[in-house]
PDB file of C-alpha atoms in Angstrom:
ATOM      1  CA  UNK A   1      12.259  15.299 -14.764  1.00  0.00           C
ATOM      2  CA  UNK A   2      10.367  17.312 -12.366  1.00  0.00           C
ATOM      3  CA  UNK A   3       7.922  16.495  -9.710  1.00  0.00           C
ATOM      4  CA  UNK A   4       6.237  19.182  -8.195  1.00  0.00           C
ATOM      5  CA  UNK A   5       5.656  18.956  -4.434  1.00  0.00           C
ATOM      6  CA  UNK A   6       2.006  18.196  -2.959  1.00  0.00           C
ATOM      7  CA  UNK A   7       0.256  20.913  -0.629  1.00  0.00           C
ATOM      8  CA  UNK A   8      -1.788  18.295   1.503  1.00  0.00           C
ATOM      9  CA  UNK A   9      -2.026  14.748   1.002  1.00  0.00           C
ATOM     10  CA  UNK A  10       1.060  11.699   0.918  1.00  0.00           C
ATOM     11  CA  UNK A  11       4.012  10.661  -0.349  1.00  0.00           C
ATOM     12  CA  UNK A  12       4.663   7.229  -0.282  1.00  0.00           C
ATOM     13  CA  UNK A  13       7.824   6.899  -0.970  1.00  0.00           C
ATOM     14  CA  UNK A  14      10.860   4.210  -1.114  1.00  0.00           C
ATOM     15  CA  UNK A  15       8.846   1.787  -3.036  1.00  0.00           C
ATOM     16  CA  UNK A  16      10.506  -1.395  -4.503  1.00  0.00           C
ATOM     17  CA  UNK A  17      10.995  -0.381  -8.039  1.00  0.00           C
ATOM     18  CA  UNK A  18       7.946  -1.438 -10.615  1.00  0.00           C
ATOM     19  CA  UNK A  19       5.578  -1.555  -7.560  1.00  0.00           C
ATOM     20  CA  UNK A  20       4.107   1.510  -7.650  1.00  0.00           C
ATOM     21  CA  UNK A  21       1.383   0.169 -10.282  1.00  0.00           C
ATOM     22  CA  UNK A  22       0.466  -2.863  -8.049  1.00  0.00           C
ATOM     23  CA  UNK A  23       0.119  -0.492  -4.852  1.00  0.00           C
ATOM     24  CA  UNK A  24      -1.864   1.846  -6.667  1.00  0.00           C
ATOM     25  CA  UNK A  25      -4.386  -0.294  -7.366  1.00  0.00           C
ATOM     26  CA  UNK A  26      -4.082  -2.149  -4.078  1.00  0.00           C
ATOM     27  CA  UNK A  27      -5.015   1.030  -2.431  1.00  0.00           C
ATOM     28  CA  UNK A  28      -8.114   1.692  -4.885  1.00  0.00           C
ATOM     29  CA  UNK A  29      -6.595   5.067  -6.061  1.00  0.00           C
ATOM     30  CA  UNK A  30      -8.598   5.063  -8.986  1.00  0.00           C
ATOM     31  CA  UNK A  31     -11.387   5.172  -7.025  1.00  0.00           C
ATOM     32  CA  UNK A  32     -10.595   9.036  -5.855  1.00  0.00           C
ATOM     33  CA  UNK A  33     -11.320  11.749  -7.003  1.00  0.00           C
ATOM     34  CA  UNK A  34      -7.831  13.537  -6.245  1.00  0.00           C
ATOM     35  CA  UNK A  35      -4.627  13.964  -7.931  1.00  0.00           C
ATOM     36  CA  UNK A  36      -2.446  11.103  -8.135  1.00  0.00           C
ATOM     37  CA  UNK A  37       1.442  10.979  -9.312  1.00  0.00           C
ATOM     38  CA  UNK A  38       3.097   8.061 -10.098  1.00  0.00           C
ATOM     39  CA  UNK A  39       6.950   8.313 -10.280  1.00  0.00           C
ATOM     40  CA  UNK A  40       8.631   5.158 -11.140  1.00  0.00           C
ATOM     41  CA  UNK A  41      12.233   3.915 -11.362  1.00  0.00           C
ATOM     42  CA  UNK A  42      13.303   6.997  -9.827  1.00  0.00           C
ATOM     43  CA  UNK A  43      16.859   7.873  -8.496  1.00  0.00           C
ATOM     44  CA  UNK A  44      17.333   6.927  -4.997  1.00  0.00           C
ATOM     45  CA  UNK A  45      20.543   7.011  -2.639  1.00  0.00           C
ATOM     46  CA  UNK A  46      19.328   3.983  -0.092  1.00  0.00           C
ATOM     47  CA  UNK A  47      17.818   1.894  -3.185  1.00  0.00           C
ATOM     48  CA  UNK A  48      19.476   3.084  -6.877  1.00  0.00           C
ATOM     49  CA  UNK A  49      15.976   3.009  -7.630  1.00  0.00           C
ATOM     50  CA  UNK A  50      12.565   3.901  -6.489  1.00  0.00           C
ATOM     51  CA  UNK A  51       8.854   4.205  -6.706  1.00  0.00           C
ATOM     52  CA  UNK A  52       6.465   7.024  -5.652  1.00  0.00           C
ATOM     53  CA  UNK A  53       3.180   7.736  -5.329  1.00  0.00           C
ATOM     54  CA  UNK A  54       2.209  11.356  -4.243  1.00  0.00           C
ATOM     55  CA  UNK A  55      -1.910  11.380  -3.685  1.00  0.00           C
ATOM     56  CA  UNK A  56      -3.425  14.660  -2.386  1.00  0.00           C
ATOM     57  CA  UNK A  57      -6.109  13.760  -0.547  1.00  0.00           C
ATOM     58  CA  UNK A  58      -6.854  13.454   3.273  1.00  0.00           C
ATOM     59  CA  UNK A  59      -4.845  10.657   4.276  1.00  0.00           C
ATOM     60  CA  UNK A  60      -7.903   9.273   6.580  1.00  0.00           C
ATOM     61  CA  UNK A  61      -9.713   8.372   2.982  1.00  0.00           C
ATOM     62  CA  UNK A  62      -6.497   5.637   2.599  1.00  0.00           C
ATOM     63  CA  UNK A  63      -6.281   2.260   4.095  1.00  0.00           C
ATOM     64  CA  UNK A  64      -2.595   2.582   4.425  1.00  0.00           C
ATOM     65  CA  UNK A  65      -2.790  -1.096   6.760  1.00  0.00           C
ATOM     66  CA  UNK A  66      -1.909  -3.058   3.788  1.00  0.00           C
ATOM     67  CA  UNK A  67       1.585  -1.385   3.154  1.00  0.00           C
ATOM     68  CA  UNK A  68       2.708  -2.980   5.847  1.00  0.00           C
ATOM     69  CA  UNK A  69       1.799  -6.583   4.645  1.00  0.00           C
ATOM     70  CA  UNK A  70       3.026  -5.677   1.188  1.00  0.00           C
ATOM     71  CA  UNK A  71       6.681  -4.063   2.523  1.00  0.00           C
ATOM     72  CA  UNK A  72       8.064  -3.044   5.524  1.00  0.00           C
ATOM     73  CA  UNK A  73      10.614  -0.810   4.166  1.00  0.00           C
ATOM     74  CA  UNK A  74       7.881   1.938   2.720  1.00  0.00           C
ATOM     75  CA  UNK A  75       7.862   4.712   4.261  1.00  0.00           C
ATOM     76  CA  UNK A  76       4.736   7.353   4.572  1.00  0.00           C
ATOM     77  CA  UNK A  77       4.596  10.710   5.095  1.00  0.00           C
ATOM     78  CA  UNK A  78       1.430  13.080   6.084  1.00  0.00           C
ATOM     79  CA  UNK A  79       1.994  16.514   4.008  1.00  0.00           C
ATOM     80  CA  UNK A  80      -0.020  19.518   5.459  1.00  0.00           C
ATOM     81  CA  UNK A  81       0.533  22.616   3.887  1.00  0.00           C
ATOM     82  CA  UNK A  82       3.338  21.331   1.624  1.00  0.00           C
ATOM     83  CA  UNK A  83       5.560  20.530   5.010  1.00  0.00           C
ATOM     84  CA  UNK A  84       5.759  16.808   6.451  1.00  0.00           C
ATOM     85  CA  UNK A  85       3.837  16.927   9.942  1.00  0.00           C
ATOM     86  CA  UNK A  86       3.609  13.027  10.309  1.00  0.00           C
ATOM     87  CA  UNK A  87       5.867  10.059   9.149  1.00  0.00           C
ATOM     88  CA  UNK A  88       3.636   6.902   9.381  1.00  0.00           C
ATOM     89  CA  UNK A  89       4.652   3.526  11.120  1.00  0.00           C
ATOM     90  CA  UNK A  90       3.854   0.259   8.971  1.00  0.00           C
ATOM     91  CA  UNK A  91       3.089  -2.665  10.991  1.00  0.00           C
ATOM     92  CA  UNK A  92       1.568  -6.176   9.699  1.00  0.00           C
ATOM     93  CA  UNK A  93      -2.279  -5.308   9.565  1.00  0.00           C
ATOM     94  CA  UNK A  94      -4.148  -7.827  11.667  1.00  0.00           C
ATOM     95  CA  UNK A  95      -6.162  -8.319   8.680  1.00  0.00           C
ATOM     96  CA  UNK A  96      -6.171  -8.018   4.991  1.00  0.00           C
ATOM     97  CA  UNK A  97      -9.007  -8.111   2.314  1.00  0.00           C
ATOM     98  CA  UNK A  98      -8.820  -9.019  -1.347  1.00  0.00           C
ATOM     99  CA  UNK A  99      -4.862  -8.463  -1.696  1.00  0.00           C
ATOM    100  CA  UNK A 100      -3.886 -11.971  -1.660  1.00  0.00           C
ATOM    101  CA  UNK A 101      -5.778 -15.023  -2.721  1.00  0.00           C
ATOM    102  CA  UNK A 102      -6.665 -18.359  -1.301  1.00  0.00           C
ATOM    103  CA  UNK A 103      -4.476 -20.896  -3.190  1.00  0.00           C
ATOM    104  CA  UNK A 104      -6.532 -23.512  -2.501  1.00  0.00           C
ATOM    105  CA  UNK A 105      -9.084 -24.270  -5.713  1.00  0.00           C
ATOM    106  CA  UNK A 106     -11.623 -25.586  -3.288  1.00  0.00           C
ATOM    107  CA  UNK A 107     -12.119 -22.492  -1.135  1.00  0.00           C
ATOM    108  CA  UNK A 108     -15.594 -20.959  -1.095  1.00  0.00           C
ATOM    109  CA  UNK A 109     -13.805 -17.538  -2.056  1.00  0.00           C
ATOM    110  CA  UNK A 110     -12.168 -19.423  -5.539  1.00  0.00           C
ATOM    111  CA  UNK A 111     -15.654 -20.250  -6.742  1.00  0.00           C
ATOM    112  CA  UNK A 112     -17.999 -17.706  -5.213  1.00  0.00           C
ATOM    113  CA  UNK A 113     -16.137 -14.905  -6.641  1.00  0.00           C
ATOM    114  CA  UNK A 114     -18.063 -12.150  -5.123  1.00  0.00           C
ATOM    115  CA  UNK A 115     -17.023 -12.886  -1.922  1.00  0.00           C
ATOM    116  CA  UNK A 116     -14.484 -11.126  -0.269  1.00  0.00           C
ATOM    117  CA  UNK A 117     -10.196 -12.888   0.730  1.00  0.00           C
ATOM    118  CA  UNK A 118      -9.974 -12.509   4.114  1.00  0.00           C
ATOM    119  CA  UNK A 119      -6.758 -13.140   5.900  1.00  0.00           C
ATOM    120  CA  UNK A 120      -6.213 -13.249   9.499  1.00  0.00           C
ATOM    121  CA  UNK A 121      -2.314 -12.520  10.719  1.00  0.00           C
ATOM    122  CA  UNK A 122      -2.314 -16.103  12.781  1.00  0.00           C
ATOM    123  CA  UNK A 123       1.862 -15.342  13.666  1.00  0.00           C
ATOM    124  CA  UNK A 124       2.965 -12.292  13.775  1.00  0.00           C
ATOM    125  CA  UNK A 125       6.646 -13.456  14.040  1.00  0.00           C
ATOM    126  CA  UNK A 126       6.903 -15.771  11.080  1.00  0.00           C
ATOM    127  CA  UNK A 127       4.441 -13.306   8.964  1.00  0.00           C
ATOM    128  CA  UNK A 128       2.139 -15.936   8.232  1.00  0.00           C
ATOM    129  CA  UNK A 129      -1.635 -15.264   7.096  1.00  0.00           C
ATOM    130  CA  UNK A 130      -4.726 -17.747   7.381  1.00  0.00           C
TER     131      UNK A 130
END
């Protein structure tokens, strides 16, 4: 199968396989008004297999924070006239909203469910939200 390259946009690429779904949504994709691929279980050398998700759209109009929480190992790439002027560096986002939930059935945010999950990175080190 053949992918055709993107002219502007991103290529998020080396994504655990099956994930590409989950991160599509994640990063409210259907929400654009862009082209979107999704290439999944695709060959890869590093992995045997790999995600992909090729959106052409300005890569400001992404919150690309939350890759970082979800996997390190992603890797992002700016395209700019179909040539890769910027690889992106994913670091834990100091905060996330609505990715994961409170597991707590008590929590305000389980039974007001209009409000929004708001996580706070409390260590850094150890990876652990609050």
């Amino acid at each position: 199968m053949t992918i055709d390259s993107i002219k502007n946009g991103i290529v998020i690429d080396h994504i655990k396989p099956g994930k590409g779904m989950y991160l599509y949504e994640v990063l409210g994709l259907e929400k654009l008004d862009c082209s979107v691929a999704i290439i999944k279980n695709g060959v890869s050398q590093k992995m045997g297999k790999k995600d992909i998700l090729k959106v052409e759209c300005d890569v400001n109009m992404l919150d690309l924070d939350v890759l970082g929480f979800i996997d390190h190992n992603i890797t992002v790439n700016v395209i700019k006239s179909g040539d890769i002027v910027e690889k992106k560096e994913l670091k834990l986002p100091k905060q996330i909203k609505n990715v994961i939930r409170c597991k707590n059935p008590r929590c305000i945010t389980s039974i007001e469910q209009e409000l929004p999950q708001i996580f706070v990175l409390a260590d850094p080190n150890k990876e652990v939200y609050r």
